[in-house]
JSON list of C-alpha atoms in Angstrom, two decimals:
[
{"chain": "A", "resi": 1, "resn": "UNK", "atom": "CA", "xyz": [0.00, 0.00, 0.00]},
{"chain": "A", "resi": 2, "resn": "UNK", "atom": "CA", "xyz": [1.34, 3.23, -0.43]},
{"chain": "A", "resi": 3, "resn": "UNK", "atom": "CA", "xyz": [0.23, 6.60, 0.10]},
{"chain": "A", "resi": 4, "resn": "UNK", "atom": "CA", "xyz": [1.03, 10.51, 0.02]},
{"chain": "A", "resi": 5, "resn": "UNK", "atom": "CA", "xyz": [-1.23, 11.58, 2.92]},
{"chain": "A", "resi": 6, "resn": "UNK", "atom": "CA", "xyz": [1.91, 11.70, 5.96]},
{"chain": "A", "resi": 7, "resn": "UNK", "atom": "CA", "xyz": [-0.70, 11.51, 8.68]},
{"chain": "A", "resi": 8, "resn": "UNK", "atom": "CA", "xyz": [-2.07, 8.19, 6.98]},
{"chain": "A", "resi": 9, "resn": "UNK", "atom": "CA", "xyz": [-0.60, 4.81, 8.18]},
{"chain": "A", "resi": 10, "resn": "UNK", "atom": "CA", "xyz": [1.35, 2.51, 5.77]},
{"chain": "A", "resi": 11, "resn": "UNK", "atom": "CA", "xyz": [1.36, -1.07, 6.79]},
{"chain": "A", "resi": 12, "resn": "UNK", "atom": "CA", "xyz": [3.29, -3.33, 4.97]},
{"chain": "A", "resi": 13, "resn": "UNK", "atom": "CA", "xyz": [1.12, -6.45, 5.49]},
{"chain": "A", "resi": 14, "resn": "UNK", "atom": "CA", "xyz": [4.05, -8.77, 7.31]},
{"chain": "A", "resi": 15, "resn": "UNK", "atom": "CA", "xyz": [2.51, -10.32, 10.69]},
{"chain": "A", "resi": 16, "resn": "UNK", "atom": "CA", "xyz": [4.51, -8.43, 13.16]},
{"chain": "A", "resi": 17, "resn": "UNK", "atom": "CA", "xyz": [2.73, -4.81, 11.43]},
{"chain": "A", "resi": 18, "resn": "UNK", "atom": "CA", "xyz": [-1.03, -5.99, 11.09]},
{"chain": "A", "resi": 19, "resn": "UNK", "atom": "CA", "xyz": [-0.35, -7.66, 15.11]},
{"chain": "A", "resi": 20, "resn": "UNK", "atom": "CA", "xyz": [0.81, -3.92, 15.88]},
{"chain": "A", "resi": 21, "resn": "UNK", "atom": "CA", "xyz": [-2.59, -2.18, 14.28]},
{"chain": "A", "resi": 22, "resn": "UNK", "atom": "CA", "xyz": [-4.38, -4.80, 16.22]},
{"chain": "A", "resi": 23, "resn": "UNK", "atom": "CA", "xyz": [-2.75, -3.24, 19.33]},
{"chain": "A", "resi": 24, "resn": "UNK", "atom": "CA", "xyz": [-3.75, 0.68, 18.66]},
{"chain": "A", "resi": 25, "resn": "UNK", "atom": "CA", "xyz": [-0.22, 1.34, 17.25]},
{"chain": "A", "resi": 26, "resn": "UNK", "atom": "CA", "xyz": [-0.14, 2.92, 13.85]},
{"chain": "A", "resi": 27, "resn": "UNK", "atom": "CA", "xyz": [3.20, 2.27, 11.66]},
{"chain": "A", "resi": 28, "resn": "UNK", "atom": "CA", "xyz": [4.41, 4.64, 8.85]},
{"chain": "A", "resi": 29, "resn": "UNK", "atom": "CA", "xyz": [7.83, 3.90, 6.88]},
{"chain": "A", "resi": 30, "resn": "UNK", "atom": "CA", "xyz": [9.11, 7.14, 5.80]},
{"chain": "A", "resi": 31, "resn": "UNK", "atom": "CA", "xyz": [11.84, 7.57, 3.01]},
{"chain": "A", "resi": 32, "resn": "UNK", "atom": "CA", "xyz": [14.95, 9.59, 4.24]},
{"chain": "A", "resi": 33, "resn": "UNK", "atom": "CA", "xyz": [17.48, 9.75, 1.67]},
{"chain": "A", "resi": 34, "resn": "UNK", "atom": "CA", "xyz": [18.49, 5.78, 1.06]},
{"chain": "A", "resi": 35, "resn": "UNK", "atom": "CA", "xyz": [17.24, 4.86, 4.37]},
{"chain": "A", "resi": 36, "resn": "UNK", "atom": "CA", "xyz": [13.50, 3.91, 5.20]},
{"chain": "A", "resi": 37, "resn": "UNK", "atom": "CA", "xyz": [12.48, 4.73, 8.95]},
{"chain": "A", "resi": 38, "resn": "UNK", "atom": "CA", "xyz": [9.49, 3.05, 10.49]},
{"chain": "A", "resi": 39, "resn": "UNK", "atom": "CA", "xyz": [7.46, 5.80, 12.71]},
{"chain": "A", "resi": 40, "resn": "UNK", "atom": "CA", "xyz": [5.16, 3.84, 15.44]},
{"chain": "A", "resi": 41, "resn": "UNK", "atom": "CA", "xyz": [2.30, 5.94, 17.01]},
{"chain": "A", "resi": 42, "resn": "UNK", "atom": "CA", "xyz": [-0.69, 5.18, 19.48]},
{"chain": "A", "resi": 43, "resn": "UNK", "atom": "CA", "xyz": [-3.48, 7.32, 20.11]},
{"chain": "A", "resi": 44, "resn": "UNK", "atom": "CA", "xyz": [-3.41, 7.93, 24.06]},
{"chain": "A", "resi": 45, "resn": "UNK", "atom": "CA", "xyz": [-7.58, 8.67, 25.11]},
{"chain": "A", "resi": 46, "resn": "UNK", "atom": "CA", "xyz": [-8.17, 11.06, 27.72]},
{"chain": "A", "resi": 47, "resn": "UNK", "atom": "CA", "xyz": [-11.10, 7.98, 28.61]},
{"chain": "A", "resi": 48, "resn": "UNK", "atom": "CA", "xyz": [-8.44, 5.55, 29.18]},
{"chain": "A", "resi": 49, "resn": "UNK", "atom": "CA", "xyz": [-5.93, 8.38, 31.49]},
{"chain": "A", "resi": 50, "resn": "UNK", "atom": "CA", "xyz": [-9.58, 8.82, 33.65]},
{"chain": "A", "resi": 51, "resn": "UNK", "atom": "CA", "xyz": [-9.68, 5.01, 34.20]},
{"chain": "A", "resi": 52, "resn": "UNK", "atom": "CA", "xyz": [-6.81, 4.68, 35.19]},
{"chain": "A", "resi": 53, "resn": "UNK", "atom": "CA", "xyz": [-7.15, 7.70, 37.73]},
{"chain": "A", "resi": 54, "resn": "UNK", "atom": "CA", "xyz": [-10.72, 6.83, 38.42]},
{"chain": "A", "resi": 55, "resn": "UNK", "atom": "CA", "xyz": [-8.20, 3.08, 40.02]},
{"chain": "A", "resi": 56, "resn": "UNK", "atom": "CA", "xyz": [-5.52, 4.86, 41.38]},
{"chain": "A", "resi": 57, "resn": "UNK", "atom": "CA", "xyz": [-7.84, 7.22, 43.52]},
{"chain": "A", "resi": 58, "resn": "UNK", "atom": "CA", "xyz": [-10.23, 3.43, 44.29]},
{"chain": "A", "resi": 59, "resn": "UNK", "atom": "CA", "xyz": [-7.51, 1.77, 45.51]},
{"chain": "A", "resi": 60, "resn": "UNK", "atom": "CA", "xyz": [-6.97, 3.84, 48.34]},
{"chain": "A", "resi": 61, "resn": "UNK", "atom": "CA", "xyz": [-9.56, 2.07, 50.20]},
{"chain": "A", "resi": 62, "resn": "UNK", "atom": "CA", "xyz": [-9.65, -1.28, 47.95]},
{"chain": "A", "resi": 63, "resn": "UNK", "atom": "CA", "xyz": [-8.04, -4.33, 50.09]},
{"chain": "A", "resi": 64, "resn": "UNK", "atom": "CA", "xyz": [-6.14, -6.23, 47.23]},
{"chain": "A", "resi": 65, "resn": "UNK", "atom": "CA", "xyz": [-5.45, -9.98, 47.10]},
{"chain": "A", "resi": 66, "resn": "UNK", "atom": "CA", "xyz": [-2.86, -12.37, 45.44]},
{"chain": "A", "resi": 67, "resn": "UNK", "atom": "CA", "xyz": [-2.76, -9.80, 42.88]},
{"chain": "A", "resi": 68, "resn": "UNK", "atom": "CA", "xyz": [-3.51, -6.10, 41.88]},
{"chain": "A", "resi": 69, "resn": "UNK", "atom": "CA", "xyz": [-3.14, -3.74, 38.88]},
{"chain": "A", "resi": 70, "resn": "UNK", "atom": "CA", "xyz": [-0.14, -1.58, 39.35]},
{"chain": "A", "resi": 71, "resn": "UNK", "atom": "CA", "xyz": [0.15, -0.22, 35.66]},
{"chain": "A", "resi": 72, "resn": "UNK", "atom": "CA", "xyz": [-1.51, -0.17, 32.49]},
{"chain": "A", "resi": 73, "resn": "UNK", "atom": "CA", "xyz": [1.28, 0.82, 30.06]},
{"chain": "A", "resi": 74, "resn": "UNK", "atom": "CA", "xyz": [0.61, 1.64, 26.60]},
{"chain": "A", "resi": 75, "resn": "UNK", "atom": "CA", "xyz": [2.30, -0.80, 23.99]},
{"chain": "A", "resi": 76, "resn": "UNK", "atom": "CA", "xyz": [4.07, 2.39, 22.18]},
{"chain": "A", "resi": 77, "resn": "UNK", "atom": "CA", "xyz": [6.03, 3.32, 25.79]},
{"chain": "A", "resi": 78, "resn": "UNK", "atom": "CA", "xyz": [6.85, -0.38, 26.25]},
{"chain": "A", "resi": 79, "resn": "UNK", "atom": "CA", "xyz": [8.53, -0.75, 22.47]},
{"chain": "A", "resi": 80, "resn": "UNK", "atom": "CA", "xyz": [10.28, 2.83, 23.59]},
{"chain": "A", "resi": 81, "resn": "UNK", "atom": "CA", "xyz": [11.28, 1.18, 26.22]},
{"chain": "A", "resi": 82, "resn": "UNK", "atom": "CA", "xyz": [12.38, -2.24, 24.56]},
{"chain": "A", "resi": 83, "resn": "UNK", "atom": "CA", "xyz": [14.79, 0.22, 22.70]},
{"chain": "A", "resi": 84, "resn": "UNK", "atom": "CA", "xyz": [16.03, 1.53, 25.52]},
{"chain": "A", "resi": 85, "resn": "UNK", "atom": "CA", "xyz": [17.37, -1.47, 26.77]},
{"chain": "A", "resi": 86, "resn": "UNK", "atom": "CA", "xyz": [14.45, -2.28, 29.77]},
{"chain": "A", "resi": 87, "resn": "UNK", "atom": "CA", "xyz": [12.18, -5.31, 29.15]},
{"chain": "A", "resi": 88, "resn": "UNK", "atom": "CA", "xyz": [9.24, -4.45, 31.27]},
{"chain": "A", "resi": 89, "resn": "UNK", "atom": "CA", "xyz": [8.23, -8.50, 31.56]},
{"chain": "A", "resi": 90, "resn": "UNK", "atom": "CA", "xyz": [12.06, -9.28, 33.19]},
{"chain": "A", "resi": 91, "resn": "UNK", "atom": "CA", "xyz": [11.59, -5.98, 35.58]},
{"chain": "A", "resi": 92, "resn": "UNK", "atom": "CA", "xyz": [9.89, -5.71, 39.02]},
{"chain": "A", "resi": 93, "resn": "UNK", "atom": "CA", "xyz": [7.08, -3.81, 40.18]},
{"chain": "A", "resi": 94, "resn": "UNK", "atom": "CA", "xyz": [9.10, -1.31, 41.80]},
{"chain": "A", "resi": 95, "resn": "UNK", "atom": "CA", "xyz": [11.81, -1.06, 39.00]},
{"chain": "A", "resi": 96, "resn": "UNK", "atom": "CA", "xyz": [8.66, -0.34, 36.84]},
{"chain": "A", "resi": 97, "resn": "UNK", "atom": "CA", "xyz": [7.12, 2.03, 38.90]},
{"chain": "A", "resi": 98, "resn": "UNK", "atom": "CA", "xyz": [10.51, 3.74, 38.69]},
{"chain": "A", "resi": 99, "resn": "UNK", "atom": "CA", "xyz": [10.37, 4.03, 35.59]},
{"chain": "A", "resi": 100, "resn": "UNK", "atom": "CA", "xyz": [7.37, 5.93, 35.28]},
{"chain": "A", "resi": 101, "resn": "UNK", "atom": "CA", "xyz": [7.63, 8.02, 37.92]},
{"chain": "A", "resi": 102, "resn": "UNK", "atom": "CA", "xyz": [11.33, 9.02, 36.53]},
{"chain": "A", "resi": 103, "resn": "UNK", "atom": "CA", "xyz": [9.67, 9.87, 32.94]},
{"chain": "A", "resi": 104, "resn": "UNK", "atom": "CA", "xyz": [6.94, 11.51, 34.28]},
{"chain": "A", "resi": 105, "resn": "UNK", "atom": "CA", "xyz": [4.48, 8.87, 33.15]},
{"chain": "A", "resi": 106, "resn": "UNK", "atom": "CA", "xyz": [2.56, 8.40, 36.10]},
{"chain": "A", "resi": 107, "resn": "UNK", "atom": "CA", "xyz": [-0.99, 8.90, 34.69]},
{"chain": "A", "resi": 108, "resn": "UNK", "atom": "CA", "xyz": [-0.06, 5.31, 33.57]},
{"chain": "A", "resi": 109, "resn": "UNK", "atom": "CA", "xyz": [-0.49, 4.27, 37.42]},
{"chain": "A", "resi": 110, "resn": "UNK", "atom": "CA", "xyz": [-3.50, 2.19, 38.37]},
{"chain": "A", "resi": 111, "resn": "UNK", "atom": "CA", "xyz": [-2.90, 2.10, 41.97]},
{"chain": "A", "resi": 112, "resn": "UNK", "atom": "CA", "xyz": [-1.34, 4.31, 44.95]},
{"chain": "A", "resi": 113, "resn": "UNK", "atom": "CA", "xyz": [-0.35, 2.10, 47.30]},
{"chain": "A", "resi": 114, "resn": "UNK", "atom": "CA", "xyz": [3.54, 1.58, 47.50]},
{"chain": "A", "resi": 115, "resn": "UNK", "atom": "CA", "xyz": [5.03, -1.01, 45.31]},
{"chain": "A", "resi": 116, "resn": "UNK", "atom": "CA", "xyz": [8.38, -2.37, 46.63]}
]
């Protein structure tokens, strides 16, 4: 597919790009010079930052059991992430929590109870 429109989303078709557009994450190649650059992008809703405020400020009084939300992280910070060198499935809840808090992601945090 290929298209003039910058804003529009070229997918290629292979499995790993139509699994991505499954996930909310839009993939354009651009052309710069003799190199092609693949741009990823995810639409962040204000609906899903409430949510995920709506839990944080719930789980002050919520008693949690074997396990709890601590995070929802969108799949575009993770791959930033993956790039960065930090695997978010090999890191603990804390490290994680780090994380965000350190990049000023923590509207990504379901939960305010300490995770450690």
């Amino acid at each position: 597919m290929s298209s003039n429109n910058p804003t529009e989303p070229i997918v290629s078709g292979d499995k790993a790009d139509v699994e991505r557009s499954l996930l909310g994450v839009n993939t354009r190649y651009i052309q710069e010079g003799d190199s092609v650059v693949r741009h990823h992008t995810q639409n962040i809703t204000q609906e899903f930052l409430d949510d995920l405020k709506d839990s944080r400020n719930a789980s002050d009084h919520a008693k949690e059991g074997e396990f709890m939300r601590v995070a929802s992280i969108p799949v575009a910070v993770h791959e930033q992430w993956l790039r960065e060198g930090f695997n978010l499935y090999e890191a603990t809840g804390a490290e994680i929590v780090k994380r965000l808090s350190d990049q000023n992601l923590d509207g990504f945090m379901a939960t305010n109870k300490r995770i450690g």
